[in-house]
mmCIF file of C-alpha atoms in Angstrom:
data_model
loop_
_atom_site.group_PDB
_atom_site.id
_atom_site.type_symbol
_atom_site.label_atom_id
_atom_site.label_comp_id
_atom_site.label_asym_id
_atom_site.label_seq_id
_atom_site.Cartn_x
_atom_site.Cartn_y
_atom_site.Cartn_z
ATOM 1 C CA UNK A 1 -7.378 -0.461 6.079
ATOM 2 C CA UNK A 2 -7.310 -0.627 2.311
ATOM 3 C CA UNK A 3 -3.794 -1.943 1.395
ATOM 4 C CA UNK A 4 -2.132 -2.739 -2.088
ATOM 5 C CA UNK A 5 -1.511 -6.791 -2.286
ATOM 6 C CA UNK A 6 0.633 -8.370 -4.125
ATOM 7 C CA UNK A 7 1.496 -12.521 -4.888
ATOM 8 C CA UNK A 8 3.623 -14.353 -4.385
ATOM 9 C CA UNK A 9 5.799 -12.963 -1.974
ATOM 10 C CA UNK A 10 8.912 -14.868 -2.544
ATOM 11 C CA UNK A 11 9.590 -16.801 -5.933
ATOM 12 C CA UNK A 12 12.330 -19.059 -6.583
ATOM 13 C CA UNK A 13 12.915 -20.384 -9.932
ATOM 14 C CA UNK A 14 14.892 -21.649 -12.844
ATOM 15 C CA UNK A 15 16.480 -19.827 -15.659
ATOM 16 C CA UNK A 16 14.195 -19.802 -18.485
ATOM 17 C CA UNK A 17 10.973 -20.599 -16.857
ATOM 18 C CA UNK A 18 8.063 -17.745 -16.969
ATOM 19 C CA UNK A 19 7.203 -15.641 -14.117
ATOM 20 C CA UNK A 20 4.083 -14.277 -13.125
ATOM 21 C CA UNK A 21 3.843 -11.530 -10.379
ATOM 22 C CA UNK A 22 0.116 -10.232 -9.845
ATOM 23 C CA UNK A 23 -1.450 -7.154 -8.301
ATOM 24 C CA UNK A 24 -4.015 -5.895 -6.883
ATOM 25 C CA UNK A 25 -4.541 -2.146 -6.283
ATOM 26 C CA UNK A 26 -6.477 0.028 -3.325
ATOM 27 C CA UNK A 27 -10.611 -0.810 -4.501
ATOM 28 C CA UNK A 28 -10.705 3.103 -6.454
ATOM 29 C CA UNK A 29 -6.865 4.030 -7.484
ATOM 30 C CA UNK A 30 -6.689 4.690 -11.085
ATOM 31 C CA UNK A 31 -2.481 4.223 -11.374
ATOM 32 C CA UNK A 32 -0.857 1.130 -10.991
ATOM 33 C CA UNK A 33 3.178 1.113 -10.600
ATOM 34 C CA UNK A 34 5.909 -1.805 -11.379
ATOM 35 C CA UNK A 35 8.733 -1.099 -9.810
ATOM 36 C CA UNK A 36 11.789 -3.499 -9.528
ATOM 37 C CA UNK A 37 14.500 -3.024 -6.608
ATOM 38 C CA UNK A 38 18.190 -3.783 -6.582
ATOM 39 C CA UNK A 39 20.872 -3.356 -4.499
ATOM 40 C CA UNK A 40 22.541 -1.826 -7.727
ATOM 41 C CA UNK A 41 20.119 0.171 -9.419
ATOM 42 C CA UNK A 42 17.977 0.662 -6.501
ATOM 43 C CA UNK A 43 13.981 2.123 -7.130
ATOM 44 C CA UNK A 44 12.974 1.164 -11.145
ATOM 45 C CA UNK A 45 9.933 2.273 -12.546
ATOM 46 C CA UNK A 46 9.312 -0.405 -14.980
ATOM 47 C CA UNK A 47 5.734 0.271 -16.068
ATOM 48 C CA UNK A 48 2.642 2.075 -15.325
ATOM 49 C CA UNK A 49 -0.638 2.203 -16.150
ATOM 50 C CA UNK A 50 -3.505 4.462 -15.557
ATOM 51 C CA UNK A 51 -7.148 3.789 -16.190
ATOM 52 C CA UNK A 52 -5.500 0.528 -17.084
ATOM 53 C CA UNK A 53 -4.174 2.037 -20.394
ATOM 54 C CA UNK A 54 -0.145 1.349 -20.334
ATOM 55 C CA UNK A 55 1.546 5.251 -20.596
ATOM 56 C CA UNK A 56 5.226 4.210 -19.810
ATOM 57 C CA UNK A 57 7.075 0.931 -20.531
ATOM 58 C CA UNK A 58 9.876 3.007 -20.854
ATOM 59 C CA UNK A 59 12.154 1.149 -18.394
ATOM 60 C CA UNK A 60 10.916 -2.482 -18.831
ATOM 61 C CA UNK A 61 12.982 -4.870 -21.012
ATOM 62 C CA UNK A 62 10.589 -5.247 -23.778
ATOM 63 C CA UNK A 63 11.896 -8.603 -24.786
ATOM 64 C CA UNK A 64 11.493 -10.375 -21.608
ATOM 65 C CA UNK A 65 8.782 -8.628 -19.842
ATOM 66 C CA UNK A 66 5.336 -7.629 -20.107
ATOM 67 C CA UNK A 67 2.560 -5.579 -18.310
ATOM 68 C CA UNK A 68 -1.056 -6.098 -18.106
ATOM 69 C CA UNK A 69 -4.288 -4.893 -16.427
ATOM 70 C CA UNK A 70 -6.773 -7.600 -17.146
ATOM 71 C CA UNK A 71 -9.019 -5.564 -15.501
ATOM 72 C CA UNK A 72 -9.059 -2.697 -12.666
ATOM 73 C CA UNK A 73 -8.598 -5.235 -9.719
ATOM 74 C CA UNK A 74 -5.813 -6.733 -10.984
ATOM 75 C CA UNK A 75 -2.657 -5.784 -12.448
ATOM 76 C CA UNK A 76 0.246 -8.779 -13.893
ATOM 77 C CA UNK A 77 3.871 -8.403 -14.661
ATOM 78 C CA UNK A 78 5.443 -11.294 -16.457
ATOM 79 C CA UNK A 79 9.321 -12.487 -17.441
ATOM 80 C CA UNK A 80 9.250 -14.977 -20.114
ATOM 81 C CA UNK A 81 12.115 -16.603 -20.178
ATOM 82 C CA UNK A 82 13.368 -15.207 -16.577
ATOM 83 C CA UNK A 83 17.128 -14.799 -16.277
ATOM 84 C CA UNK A 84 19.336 -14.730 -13.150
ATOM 85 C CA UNK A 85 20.098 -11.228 -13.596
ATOM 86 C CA UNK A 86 16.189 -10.908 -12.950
ATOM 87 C CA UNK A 87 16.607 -11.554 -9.295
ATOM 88 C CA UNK A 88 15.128 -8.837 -7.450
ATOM 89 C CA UNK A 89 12.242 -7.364 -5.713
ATOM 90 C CA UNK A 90 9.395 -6.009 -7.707
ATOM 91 C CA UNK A 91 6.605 -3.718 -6.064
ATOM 92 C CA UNK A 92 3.283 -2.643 -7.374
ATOM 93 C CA UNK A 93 2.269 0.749 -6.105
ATOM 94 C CA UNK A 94 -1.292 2.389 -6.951
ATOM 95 C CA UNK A 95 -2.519 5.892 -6.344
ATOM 96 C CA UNK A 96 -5.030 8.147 -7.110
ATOM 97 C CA UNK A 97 -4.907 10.556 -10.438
ATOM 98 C CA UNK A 98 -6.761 13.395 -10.800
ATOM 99 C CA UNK A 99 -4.226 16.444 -9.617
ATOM 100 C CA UNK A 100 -4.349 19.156 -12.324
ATOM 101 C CA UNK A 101 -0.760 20.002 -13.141
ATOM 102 C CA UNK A 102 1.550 19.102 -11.011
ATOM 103 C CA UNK A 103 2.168 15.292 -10.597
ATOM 104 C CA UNK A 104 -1.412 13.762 -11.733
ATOM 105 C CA UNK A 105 -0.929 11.267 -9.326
ATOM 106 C CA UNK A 106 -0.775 12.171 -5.181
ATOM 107 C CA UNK A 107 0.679 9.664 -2.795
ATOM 108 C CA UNK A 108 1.374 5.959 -3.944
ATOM 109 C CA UNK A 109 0.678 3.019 -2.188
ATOM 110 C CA UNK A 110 3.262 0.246 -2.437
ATOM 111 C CA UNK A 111 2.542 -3.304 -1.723
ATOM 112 C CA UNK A 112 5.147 -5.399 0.496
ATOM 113 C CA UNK A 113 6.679 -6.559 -2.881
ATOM 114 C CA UNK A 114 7.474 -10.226 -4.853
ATOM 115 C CA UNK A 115 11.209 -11.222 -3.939
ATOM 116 C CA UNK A 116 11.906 -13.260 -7.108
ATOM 117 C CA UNK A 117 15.208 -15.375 -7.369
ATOM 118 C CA UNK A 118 16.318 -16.551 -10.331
ATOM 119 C CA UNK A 119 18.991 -20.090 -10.184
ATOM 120 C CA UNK B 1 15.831 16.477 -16.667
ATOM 121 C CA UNK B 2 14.611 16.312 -12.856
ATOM 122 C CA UNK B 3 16.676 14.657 -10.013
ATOM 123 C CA UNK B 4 17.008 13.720 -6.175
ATOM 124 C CA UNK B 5 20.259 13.648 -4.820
ATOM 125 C CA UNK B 6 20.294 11.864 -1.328
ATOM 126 C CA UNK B 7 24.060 12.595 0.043
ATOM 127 C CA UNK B 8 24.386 9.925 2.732
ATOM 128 C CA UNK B 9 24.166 6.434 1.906
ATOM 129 C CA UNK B 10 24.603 5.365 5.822
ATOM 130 C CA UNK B 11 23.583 6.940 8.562
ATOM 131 C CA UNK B 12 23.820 5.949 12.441
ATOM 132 C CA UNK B 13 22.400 7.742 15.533
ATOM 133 C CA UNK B 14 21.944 6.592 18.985
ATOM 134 C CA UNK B 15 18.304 6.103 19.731
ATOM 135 C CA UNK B 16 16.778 9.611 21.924
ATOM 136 C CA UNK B 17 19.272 11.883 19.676
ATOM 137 C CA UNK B 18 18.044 13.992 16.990
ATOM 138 C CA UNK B 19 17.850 13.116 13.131
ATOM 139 C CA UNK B 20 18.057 15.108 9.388
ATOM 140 C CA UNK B 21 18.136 13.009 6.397
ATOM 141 C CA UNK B 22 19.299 15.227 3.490
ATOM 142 C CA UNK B 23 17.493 15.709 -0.087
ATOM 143 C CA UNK B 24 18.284 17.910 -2.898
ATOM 144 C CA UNK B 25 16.271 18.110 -5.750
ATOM 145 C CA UNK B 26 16.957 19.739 -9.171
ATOM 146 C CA UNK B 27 13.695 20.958 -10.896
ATOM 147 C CA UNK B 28 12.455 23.603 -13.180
ATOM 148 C CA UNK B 29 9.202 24.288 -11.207
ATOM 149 C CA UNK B 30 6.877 24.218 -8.220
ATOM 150 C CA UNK B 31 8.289 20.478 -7.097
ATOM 151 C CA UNK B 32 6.350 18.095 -5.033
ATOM 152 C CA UNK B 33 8.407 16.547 -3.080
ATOM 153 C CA UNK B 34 7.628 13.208 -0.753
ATOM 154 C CA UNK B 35 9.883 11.173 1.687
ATOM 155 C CA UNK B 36 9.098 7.338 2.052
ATOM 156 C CA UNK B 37 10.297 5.060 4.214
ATOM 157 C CA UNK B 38 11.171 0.982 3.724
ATOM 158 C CA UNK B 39 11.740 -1.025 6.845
ATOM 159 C CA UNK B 40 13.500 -4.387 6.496
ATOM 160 C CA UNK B 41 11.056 -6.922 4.010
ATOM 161 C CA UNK B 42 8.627 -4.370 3.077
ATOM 162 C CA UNK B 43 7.170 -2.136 0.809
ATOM 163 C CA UNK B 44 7.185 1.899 1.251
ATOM 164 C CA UNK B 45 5.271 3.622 3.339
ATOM 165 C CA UNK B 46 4.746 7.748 2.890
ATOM 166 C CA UNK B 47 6.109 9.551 5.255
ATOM 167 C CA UNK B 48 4.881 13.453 4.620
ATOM 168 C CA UNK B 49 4.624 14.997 1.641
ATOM 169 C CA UNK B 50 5.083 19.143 0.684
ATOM 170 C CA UNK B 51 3.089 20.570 -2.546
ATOM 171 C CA UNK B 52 2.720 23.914 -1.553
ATOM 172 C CA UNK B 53 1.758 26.337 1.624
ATOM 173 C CA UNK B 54 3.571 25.806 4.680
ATOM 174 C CA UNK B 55 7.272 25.186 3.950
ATOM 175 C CA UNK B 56 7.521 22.784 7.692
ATOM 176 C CA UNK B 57 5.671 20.006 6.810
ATOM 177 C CA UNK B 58 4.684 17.288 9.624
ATOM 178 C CA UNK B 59 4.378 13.733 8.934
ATOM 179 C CA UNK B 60 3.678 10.185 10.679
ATOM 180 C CA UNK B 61 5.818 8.748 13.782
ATOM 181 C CA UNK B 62 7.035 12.195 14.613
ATOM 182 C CA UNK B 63 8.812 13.483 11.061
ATOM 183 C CA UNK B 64 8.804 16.903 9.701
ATOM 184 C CA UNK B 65 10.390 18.447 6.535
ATOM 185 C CA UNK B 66 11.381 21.563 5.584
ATOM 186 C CA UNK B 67 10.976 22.352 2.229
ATOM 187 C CA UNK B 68 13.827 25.146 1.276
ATOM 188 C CA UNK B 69 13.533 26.454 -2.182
ATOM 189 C CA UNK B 70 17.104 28.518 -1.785
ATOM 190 C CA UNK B 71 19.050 25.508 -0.958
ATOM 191 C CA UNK B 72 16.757 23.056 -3.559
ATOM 192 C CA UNK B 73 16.555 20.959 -0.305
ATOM 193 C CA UNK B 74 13.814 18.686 1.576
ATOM 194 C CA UNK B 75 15.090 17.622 4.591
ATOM 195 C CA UNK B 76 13.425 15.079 7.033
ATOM 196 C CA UNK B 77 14.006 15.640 10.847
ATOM 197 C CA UNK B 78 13.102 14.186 14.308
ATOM 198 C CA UNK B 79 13.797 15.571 17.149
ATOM 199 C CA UNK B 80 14.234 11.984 19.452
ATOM 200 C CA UNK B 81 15.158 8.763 17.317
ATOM 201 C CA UNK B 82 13.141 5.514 18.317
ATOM 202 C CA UNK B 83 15.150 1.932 17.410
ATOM 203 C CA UNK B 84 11.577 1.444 15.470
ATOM 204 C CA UNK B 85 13.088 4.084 13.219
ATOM 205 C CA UNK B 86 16.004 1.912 11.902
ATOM 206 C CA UNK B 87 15.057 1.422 8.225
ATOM 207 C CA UNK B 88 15.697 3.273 4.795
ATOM 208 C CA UNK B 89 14.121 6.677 3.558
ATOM 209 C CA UNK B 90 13.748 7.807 0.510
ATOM 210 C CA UNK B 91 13.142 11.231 -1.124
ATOM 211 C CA UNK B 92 11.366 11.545 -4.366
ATOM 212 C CA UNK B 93 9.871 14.499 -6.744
ATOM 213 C CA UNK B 94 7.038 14.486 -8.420
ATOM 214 C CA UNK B 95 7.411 14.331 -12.134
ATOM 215 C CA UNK B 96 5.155 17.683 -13.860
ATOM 216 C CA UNK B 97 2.260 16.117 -15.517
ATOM 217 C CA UNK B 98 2.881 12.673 -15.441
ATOM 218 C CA UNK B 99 1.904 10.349 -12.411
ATOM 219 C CA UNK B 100 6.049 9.470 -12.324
ATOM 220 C CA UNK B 101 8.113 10.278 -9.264
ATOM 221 C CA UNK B 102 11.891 9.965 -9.292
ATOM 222 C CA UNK B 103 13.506 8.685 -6.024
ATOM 223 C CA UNK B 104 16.584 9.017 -4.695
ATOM 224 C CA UNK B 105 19.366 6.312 -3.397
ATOM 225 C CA UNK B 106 18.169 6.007 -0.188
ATOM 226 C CA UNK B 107 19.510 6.308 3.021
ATOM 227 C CA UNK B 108 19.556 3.433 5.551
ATOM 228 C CA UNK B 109 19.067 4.419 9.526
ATOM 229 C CA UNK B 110 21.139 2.870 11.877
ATOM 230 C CA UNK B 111 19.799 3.782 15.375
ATOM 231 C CA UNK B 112 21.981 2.262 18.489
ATOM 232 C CA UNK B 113 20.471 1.802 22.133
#
């Protein structure tokens, strides 16, 4: 049963330190998600990548964060310096593009998510 | 500019009655339209999905949808609610030709014995 992972699952940490959440997508999906979820704001798409070229940053805090695919097995979100207002759960979620029109990508996949807390 | 509009924030039903979760969507198009559901601690899971054909569309653990291009709705349904059902669903559209979906608010499932 091919499942998204995604470590650590819970992060605690101090103001200021750097955070490192990695991913690592269904063996074959070509889109990788980072989402962040809030109470608040709810479902944030802050990043995605496909063929692990970066098409939208649009909703990431540019000065703070930053989104990589080393390579196809393994996608990394980083906050550098991490604030409290951080706090949340972030999810990676990968799928399968190839649709023509319509969305290019079909179903994603989430992972169970990396609750970070910021002190 | 596409949306999903999920009206209920908080829903509770006793477990064996029926369910609908609401969704209304605002897009130009053809939408493709997905429900998800989170249970407590976890990521989400799809649900069903509608991208064209059939407007009833059947799903895992005993959902359907009916897509409703009059009312811009997606609704989710079950006929009997199981306590296993108690989480929080979201609708989404697919964004045209991107790989983007846009979700709605959510709605959490209460479900009472």
């Amino acid at each position: 049963d091919a499942r998204v992972t995604q470590t650590p699952r819970h992060k605690v940490t101090e103001m200021g330190q750097e955070v490192t959440m990695r991913c690592q997508p269904i063996l074959g999906h070509n889109t990788v998600f980072w989402y962040r979820q809030t109470m608040m704001q709810g479902l944030e798409l802050l990043a995605y990548f496909r063929n692990r070229a970066p098409l939208d940053d649009s909703g990431m805090p540019k000065d703070r964060f930053s989104a990589e695919m080393p390579d196809a097995t393994l996608a990394t979100l980083k906050i550098q310096p991490s604030e409290p207002r951080d706090s949340a759960v972030y999810f990676c979620a990968s799928g399968a593009s190839g649709l023509a029109g319509g969305p290019r990508t079909d179903t994603q996949y989430f992972g169970p998510g990396t609750r970070l807390t910021v002190l | 500019a596409q949306s999903v509009t999920q009206p209920d924030i908080h829903i509770t039903v006793s477990e064996g009655a029926s369910l609908e979760l609401r969704c209304n969507y605002s897009y130009g198009a053809t939408p493709y339209l997905f429900w998800y559901v989170q249970s407590p601690g976890q990521g989400l899971q799809l649900l069903l999905k509608y991208f064209s054909g059939d407007t009833l569309v059947q799903g895992i653990k005993g959902f359907e949808a009916e897509f409703k291009r009059s009312q811009s709705s997606f609704n989710l349904r079950k006929p009997s609610v199981h306590w296993s059902d108690a989480a929080e669903y979201f609708c989404a559209v697919g964004v045209y030709n991107t790989d983007k979906l846009i979700f709605g608010t959510g709605t959490r499932l209460q479900v009472f014995p």
